[in-house]
PDB file of C-alpha atoms in Angstrom:
ATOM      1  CA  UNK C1208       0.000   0.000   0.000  1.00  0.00           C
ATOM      2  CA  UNK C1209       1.429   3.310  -0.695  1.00  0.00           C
ATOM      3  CA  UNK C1210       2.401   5.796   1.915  1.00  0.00           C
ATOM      4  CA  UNK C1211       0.186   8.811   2.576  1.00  0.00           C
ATOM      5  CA  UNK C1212       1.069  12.497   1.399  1.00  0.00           C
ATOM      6  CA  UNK C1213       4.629  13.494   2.399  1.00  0.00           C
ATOM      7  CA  UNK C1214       4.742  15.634   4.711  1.00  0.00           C
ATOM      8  CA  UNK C1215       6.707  19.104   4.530  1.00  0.00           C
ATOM      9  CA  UNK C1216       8.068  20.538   7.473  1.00  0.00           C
ATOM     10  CA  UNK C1217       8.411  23.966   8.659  1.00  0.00           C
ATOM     11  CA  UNK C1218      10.766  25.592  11.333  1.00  0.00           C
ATOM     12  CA  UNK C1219       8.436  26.154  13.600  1.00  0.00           C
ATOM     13  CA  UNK C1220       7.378  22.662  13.789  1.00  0.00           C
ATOM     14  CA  UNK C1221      10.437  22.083  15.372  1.00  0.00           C
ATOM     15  CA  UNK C1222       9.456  22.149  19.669  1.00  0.00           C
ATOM     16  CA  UNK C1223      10.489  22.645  21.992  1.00  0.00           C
ATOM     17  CA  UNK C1224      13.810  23.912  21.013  1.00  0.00           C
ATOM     18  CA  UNK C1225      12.593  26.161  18.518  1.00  0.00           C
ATOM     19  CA  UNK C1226      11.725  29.893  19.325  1.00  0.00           C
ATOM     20  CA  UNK C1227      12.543  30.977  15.898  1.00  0.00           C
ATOM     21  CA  UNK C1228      10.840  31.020  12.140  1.00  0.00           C
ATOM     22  CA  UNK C1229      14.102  31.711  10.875  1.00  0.00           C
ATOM     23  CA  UNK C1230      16.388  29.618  12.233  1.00  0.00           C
ATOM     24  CA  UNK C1231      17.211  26.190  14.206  1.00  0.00           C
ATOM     25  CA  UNK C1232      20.239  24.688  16.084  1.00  0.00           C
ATOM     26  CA  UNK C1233      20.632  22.123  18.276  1.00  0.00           C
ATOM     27  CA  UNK C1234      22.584  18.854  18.959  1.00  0.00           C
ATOM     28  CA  UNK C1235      21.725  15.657  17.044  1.00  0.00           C
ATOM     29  CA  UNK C1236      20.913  14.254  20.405  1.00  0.00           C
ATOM     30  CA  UNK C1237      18.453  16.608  21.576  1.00  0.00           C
ATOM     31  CA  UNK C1238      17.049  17.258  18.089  1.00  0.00           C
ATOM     32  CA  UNK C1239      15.983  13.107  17.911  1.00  0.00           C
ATOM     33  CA  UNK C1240      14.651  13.200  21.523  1.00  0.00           C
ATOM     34  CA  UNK C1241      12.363  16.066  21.230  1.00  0.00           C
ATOM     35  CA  UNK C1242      11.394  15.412  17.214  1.00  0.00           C
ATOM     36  CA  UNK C1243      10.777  12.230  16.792  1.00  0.00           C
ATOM     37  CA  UNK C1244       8.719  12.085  13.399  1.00  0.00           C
ATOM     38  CA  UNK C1245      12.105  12.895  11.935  1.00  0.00           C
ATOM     39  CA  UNK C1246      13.216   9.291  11.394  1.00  0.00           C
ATOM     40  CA  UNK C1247      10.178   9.134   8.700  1.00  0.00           C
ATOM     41  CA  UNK C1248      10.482  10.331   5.231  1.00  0.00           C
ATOM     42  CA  UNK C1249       9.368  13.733   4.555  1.00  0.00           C
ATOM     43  CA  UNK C1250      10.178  16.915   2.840  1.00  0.00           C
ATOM     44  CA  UNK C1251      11.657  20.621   4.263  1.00  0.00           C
ATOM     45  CA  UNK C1252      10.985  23.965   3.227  1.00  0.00           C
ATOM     46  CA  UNK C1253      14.300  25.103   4.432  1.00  0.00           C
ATOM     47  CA  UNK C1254      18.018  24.627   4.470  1.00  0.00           C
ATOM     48  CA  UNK C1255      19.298  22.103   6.907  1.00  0.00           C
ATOM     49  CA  UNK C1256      23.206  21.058   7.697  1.00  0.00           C
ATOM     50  CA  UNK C1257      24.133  18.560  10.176  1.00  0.00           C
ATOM     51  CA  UNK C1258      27.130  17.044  11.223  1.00  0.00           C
ATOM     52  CA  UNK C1259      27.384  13.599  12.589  1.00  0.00           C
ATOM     53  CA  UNK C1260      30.460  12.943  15.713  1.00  0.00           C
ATOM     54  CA  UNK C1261      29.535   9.864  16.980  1.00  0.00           C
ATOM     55  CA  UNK C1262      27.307   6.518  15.514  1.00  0.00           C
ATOM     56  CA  UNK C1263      26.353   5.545  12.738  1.00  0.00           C
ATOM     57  CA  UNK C1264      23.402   4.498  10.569  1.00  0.00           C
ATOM     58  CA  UNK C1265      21.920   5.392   7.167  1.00  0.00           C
ATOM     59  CA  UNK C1266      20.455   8.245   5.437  1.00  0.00           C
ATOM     60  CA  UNK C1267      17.962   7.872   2.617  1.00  0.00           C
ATOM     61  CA  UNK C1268      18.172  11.678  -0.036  1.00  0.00           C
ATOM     62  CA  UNK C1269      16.154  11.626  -2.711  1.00  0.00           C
ATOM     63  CA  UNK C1270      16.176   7.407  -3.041  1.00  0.00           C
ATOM     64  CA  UNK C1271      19.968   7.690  -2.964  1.00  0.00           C
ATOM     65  CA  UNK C1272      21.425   5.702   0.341  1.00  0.00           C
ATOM     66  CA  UNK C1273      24.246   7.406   1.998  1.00  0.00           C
ATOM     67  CA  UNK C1274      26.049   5.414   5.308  1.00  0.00           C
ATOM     68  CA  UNK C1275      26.551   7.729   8.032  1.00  0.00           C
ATOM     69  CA  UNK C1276      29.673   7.988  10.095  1.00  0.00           C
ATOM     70  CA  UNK C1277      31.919  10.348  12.649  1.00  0.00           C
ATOM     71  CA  UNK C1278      32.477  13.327   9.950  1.00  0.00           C
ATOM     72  CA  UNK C1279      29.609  12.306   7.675  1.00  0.00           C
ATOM     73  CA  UNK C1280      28.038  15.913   7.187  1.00  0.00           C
ATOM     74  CA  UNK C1281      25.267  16.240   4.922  1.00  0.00           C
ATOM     75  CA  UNK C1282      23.521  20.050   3.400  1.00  0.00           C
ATOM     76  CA  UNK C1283      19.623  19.728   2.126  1.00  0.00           C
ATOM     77  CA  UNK C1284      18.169  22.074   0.139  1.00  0.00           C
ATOM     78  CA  UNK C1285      13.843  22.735   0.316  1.00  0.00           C
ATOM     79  CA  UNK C1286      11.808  19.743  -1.113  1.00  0.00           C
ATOM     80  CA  UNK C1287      14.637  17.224  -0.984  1.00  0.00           C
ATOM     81  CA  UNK C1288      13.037  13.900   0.401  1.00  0.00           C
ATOM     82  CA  UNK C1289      15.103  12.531   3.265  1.00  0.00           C
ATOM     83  CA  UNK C1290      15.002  10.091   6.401  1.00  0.00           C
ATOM     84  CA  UNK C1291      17.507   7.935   8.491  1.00  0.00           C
ATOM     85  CA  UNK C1292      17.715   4.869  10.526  1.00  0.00           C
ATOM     86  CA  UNK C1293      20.721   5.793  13.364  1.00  0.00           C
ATOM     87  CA  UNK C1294      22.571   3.814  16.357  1.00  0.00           C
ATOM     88  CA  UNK C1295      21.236   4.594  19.579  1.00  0.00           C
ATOM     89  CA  UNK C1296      25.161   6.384  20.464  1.00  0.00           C
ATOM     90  CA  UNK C1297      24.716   8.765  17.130  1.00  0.00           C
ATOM     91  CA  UNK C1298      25.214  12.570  18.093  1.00  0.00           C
ATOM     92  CA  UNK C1299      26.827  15.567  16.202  1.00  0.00           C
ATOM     93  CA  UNK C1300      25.426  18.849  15.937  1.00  0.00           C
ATOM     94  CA  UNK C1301      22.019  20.039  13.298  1.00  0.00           C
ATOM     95  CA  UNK C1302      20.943  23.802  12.236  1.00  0.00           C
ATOM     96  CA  UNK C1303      18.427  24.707   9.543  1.00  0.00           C
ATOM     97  CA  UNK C1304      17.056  28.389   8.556  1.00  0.00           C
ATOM     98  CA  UNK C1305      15.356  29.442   5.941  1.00  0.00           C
ATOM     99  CA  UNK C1306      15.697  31.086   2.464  1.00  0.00           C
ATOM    100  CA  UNK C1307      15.474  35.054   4.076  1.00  0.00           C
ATOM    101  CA  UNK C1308      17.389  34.298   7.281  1.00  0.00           C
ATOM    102  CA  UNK C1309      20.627  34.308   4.894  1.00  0.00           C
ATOM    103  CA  UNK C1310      19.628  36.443   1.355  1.00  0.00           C
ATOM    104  CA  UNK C1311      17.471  39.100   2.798  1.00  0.00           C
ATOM    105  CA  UNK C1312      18.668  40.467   6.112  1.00  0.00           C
ATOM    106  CA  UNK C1313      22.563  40.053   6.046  1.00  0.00           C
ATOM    107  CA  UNK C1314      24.199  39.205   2.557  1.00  0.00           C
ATOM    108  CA  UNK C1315      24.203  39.867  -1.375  1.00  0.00           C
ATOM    109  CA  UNK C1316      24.832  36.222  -2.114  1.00  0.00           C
ATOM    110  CA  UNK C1317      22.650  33.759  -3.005  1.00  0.00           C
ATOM    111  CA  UNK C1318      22.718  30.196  -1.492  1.00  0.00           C
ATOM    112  CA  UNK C1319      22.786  28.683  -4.553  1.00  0.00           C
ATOM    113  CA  UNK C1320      25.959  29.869  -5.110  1.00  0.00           C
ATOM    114  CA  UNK C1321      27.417  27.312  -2.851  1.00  0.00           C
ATOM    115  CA  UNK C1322      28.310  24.091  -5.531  1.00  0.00           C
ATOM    116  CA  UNK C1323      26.352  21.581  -2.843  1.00  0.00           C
ATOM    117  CA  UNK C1324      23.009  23.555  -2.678  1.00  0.00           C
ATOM    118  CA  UNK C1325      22.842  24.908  -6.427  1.00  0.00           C
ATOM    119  CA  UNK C1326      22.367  21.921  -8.510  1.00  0.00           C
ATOM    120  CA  UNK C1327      20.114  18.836  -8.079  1.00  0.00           C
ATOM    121  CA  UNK C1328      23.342  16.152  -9.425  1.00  0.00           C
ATOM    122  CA  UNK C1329      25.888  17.496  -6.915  1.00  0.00           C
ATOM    123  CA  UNK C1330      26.148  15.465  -3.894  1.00  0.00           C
ATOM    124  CA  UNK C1331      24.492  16.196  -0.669  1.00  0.00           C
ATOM    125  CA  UNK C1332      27.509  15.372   1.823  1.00  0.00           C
ATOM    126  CA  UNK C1333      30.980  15.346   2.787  1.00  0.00           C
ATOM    127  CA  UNK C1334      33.389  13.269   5.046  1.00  0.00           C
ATOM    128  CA  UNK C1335      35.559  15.135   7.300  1.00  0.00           C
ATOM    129  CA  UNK C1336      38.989  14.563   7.705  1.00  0.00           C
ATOM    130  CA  UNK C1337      39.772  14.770  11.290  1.00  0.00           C
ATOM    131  CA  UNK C1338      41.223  18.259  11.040  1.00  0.00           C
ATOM    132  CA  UNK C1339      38.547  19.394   9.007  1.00  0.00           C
ATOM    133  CA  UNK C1340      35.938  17.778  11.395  1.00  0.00           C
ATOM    134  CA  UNK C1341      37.136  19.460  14.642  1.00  0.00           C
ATOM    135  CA  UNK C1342      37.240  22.654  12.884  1.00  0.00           C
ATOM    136  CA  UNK C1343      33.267  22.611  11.827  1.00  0.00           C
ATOM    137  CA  UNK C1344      32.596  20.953  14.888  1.00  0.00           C
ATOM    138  CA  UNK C1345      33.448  24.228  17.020  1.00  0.00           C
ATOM    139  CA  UNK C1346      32.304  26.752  14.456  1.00  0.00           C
ATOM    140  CA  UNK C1347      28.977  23.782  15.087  1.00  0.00           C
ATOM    141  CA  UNK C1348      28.907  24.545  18.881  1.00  0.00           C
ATOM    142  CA  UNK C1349      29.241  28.132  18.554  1.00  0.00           C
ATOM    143  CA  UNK C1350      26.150  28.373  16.482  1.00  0.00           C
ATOM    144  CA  UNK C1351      24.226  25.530  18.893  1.00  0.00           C
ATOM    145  CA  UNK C1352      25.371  28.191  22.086  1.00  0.00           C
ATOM    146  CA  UNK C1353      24.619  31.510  20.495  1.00  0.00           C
ATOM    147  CA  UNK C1354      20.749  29.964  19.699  1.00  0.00           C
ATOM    148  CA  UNK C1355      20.313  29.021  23.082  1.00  0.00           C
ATOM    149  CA  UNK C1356      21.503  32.436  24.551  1.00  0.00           C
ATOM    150  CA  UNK C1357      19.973  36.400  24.543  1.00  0.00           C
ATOM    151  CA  UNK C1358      22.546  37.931  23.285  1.00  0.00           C
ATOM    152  CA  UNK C1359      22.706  41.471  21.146  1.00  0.00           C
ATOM    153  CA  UNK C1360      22.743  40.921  17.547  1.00  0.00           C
ATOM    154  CA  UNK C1361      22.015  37.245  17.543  1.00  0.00           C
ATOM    155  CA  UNK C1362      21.044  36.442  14.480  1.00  0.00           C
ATOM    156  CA  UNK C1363      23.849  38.693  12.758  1.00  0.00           C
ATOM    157  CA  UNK C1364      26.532  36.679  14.561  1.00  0.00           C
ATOM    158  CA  UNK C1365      24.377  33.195  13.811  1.00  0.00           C
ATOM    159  CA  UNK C1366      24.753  34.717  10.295  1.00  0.00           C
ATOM    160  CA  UNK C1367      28.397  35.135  10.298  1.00  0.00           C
ATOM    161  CA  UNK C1368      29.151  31.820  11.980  1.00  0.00           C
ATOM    162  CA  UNK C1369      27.398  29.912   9.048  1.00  0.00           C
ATOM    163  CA  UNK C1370      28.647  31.730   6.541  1.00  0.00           C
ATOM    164  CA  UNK C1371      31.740  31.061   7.727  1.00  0.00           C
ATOM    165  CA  UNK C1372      30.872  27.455   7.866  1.00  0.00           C
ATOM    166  CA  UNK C1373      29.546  27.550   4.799  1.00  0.00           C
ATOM    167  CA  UNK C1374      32.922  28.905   2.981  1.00  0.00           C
ATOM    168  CA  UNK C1375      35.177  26.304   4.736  1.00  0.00           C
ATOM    169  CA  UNK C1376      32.813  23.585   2.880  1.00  0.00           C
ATOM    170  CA  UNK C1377      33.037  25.002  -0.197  1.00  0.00           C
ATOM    171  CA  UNK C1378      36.130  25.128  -0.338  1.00  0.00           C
ATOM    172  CA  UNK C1379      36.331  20.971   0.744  1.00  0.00           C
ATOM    173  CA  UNK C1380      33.645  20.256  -1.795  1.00  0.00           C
ATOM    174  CA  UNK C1381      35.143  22.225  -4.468  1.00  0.00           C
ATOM    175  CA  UNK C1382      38.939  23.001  -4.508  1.00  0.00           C
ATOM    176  CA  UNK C1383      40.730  25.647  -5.714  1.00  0.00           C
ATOM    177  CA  UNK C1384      41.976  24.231  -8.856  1.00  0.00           C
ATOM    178  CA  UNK C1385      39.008  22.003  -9.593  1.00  0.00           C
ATOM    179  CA  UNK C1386      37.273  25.989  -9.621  1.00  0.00           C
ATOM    180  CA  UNK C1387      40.285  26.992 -11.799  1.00  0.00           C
ATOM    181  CA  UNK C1388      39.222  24.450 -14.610  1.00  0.00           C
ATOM    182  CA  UNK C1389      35.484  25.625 -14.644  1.00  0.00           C
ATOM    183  CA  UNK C1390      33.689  27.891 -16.927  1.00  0.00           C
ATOM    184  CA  UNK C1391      31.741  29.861 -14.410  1.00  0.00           C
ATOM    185  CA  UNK C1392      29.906  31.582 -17.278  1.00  0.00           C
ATOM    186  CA  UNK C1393      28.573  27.735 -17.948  1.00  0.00           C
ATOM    187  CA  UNK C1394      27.998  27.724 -14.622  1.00  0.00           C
ATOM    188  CA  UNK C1395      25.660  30.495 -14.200  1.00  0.00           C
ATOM    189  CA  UNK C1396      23.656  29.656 -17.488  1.00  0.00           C
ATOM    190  CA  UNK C1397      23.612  25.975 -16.044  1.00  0.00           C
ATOM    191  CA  UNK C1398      21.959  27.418 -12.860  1.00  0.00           C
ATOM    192  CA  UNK C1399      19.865  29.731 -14.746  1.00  0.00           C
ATOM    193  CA  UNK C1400      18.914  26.423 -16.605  1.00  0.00           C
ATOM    194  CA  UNK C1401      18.297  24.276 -13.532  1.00  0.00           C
ATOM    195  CA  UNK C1402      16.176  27.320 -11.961  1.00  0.00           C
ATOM    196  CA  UNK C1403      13.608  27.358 -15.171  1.00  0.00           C
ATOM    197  CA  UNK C1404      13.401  23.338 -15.184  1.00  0.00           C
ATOM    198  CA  UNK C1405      12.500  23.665 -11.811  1.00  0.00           C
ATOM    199  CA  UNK C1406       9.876  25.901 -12.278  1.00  0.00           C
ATOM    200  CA  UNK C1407       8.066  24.999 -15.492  1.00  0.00           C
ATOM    201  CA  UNK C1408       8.835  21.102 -15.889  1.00  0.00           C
ATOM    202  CA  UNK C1409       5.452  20.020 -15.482  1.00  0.00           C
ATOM    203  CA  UNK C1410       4.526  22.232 -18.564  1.00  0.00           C
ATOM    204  CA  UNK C1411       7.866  22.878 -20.554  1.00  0.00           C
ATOM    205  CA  UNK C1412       9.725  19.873 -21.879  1.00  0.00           C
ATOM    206  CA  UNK C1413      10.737  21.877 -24.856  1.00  0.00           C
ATOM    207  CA  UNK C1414      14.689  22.340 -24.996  1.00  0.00           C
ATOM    208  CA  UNK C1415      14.288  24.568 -27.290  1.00  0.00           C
ATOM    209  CA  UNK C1416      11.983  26.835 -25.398  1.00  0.00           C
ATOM    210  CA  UNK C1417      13.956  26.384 -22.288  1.00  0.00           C
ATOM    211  CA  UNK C1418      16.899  27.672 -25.162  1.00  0.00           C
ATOM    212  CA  UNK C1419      14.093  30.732 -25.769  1.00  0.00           C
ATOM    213  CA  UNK C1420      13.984  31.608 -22.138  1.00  0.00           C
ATOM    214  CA  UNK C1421      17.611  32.182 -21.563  1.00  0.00           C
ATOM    215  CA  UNK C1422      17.688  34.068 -24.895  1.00  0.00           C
ATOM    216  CA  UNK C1423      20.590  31.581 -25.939  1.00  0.00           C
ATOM    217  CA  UNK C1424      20.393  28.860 -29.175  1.00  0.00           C
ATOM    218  CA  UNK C1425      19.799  25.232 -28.709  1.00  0.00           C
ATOM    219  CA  UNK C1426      23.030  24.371 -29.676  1.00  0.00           C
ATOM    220  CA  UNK C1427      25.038  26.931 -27.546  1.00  0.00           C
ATOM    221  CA  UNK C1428      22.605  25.957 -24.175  1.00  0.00           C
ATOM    222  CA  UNK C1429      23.269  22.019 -25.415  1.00  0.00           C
ATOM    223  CA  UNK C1430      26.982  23.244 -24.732  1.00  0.00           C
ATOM    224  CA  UNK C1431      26.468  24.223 -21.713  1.00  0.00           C
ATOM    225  CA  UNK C1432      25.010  20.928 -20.328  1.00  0.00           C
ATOM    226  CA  UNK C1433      27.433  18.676 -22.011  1.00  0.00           C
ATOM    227  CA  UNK C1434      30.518  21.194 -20.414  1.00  0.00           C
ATOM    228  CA  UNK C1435      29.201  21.287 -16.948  1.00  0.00           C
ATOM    229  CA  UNK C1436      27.121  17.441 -16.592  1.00  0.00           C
ATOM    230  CA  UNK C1437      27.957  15.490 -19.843  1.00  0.00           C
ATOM    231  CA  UNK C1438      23.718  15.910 -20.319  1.00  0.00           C
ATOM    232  CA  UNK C1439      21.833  17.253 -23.096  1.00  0.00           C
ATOM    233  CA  UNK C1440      19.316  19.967 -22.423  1.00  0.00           C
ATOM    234  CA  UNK C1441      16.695  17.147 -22.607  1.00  0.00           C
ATOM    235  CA  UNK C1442      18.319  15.081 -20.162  1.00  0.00           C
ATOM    236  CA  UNK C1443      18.245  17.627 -17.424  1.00  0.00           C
ATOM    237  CA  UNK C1444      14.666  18.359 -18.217  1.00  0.00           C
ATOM    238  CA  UNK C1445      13.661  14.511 -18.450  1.00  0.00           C
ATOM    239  CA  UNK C1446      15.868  14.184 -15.079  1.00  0.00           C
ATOM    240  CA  UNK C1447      13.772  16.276 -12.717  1.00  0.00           C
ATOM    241  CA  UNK C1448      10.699  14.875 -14.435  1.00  0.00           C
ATOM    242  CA  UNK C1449      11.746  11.517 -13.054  1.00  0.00           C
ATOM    243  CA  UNK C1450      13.097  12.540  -9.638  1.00  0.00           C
ATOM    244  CA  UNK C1451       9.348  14.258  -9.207  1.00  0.00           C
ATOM    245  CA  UNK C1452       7.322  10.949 -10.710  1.00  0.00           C
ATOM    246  CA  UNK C1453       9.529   9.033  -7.860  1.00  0.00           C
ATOM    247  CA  UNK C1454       8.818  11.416  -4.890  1.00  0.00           C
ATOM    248  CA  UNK C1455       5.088  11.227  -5.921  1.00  0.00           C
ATOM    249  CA  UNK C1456       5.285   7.628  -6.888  1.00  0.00           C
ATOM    250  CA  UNK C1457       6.233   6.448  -3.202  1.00  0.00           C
ATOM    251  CA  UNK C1458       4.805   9.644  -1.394  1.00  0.00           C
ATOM    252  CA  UNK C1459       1.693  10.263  -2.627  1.00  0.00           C
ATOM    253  CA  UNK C1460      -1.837   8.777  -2.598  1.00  0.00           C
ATOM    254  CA  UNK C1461      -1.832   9.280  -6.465  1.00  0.00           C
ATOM    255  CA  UNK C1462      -2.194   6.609  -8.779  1.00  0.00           C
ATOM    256  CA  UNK C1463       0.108   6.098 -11.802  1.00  0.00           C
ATOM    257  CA  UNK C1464      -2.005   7.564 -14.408  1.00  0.00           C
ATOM    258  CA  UNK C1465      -3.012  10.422 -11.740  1.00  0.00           C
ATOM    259  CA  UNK C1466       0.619  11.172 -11.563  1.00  0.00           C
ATOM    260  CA  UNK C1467       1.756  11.087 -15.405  1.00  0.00           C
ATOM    261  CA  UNK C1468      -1.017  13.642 -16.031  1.00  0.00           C
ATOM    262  CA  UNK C1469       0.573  15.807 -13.182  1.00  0.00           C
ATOM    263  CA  UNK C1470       3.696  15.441 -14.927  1.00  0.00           C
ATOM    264  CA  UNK C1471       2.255  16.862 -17.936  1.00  0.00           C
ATOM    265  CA  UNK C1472       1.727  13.419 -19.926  1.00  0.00           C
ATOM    266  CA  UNK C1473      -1.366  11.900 -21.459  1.00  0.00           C
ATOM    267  CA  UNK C1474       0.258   9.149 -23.084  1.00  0.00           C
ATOM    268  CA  UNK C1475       0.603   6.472 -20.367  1.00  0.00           C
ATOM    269  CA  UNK C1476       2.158   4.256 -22.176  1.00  0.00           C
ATOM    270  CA  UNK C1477       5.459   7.014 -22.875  1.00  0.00           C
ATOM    271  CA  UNK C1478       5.175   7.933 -19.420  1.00  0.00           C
ATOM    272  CA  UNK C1479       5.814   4.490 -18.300  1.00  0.00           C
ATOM    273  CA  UNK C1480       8.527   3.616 -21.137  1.00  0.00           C
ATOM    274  CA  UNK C1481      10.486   7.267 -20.149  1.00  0.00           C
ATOM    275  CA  UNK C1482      10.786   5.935 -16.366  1.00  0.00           C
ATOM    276  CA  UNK C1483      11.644   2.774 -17.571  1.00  0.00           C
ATOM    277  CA  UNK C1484      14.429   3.869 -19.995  1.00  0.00           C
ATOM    278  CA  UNK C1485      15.969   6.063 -16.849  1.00  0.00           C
ATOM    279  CA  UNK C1486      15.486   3.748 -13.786  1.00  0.00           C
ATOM    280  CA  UNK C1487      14.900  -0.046 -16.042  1.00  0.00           C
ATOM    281  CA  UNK C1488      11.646  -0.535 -14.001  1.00  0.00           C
ATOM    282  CA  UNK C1489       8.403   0.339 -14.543  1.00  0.00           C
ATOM    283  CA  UNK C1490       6.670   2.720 -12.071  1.00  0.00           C
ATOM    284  CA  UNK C1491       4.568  -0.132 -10.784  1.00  0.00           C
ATOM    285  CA  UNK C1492       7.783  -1.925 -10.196  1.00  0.00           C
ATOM    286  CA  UNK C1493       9.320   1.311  -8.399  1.00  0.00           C
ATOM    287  CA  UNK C1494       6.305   1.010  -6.372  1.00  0.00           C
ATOM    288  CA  UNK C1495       6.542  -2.229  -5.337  1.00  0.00           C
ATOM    289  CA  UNK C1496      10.607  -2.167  -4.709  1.00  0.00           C
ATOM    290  CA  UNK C1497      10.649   1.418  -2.873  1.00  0.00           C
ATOM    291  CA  UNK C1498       7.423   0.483  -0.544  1.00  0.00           C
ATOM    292  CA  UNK C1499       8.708  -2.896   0.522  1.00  0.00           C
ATOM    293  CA  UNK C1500      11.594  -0.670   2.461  1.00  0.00           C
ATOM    294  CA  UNK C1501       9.522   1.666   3.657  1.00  0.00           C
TER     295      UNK C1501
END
């Protein structure tokens, strides 16, 4: 039987801990003990980081497994599907805020500048080399101890302490001459690209007017994809197509013909044989393999 609707989780439905709409911190710890309903699948409308110290387990992103280990830290952006199963001894430190606590009050820059939060293929964690872990773990405990105190301008040092965090990531997830090699131009169209799919694939599966959009040709944006992801314009599209028909697939009452016409499809029958050709099962397969785990 298929699960109910996913649910989709907002700051404040984070208690007792949570004072804030903005922003959350606290220790892994204290955040399973109090929040329980974590360890199911469901969705965020915010940006969450956490850092694991101690246990282990697994955790399930967007049907992708990752284990979990000391120095396992993993960054989620809105509407990515998540849960984990963890050791009774697993601790670390977990903060999430939202989209305004970081664009709007305190910085020009755009979280989607950051390579693990602006594009759907790059991975959602890190390990920590045990340098690199004790230095995010106590920029980690300065954030958890500035939430819990009063303190003038709060949420301007919170803001400065993940930013900070934030840069020391990027620059583990994305050297300095791995960024050397890159076209950032690509980059930014590629982005731009991601941002439109996002918005319109349910109506849009044109490349060509995706192409339109960015005032660019269909060649020159089919350059782009095949520089920065070795993908053609259609694949990307097709892509979050798929990774949508999956999250509704297991996490929605829908049925399959219910969810193709979501998608934008009529055509059963293509609808099934696209998800085949990306995943080689059928969506009544997917059902049956994903739910058994569940």
């Amino acid at each position: 039987m298929k699960a109910k609707t996913l649910p989709v989780y907002n700051i404040e439905k984070f208690k007792p801990l949570c004072h804030e709409k903005d922003f959350y911190a606290s220790t892994v710890s204290n955040h399973l003990k109090n929040n329980d309903f974590t360890s199911s699948p469901h969705k965020h409308n915010f940006f969450l980081v956490v850092l694991f110290t101690q246990g282990s387990g697994n955790h399930s992103v967007d049907f992708v497994n990752y284990d979990i280990k000391p120095g396992s830290i993993f960054m989620l952006s809105p509407g990515q599907i998540h849960s984990w199963t963890l050791t009774e001894d697993t601790d670390g430190y977990i903060f999430f805020h939202n989209k305004d606590f970081y664009e709007l009050n305190f910085s020009s820059n755009k979280l989607q500048d950051y390579p693990f939060y602006c594009s759907v293929y790059n991975s959602p964690t890190l390990i920590l080399k045990a340098n690199d872990l004790q230095k995010s773990k106590s920029i980690f405990k300065e954030i958890n101890l500035e939430y819990k105190q009063k303190q003038l301008i709060k949420f301007k040092r919170l803001f400065v302490l993940v930013e900070l965090l934030y840069i020391d990531l990027l620059r583990l997830y994305l050297p300095q001459e791995q960024i050397d090699k890159q076209n950032q131009d690509y980059l930014i169209k590629l982005r731009k690209l991601e941002g439109l799919i996002n918005d319109n694939y349910k109506t849009i599966k044109s490349p060509a007017k995706y192409a339109e959009m960015m005032f660019l040709g269909i060649k020159q944006l089919n350059r782009v994809c095949k520089e920065c992801l070795n993908k053609s314009t259609s694949d990307i599209i097709t892509d979050r197509i798929i990774l949508e028909a999956k999250r509704l697939l297991i996490y929605s009452p829908f049925k399959i013909p219910e969810i193709a016409e979501q998608l934008g499809y009529t055509d059963i029958s293509y609808f099934t044989r696209l998800f085949k050709k990306k995943n080689g099962i059928t969506p009544a397969a997917f059902i049956k393999t994903y739910s058994a785990l569940l």
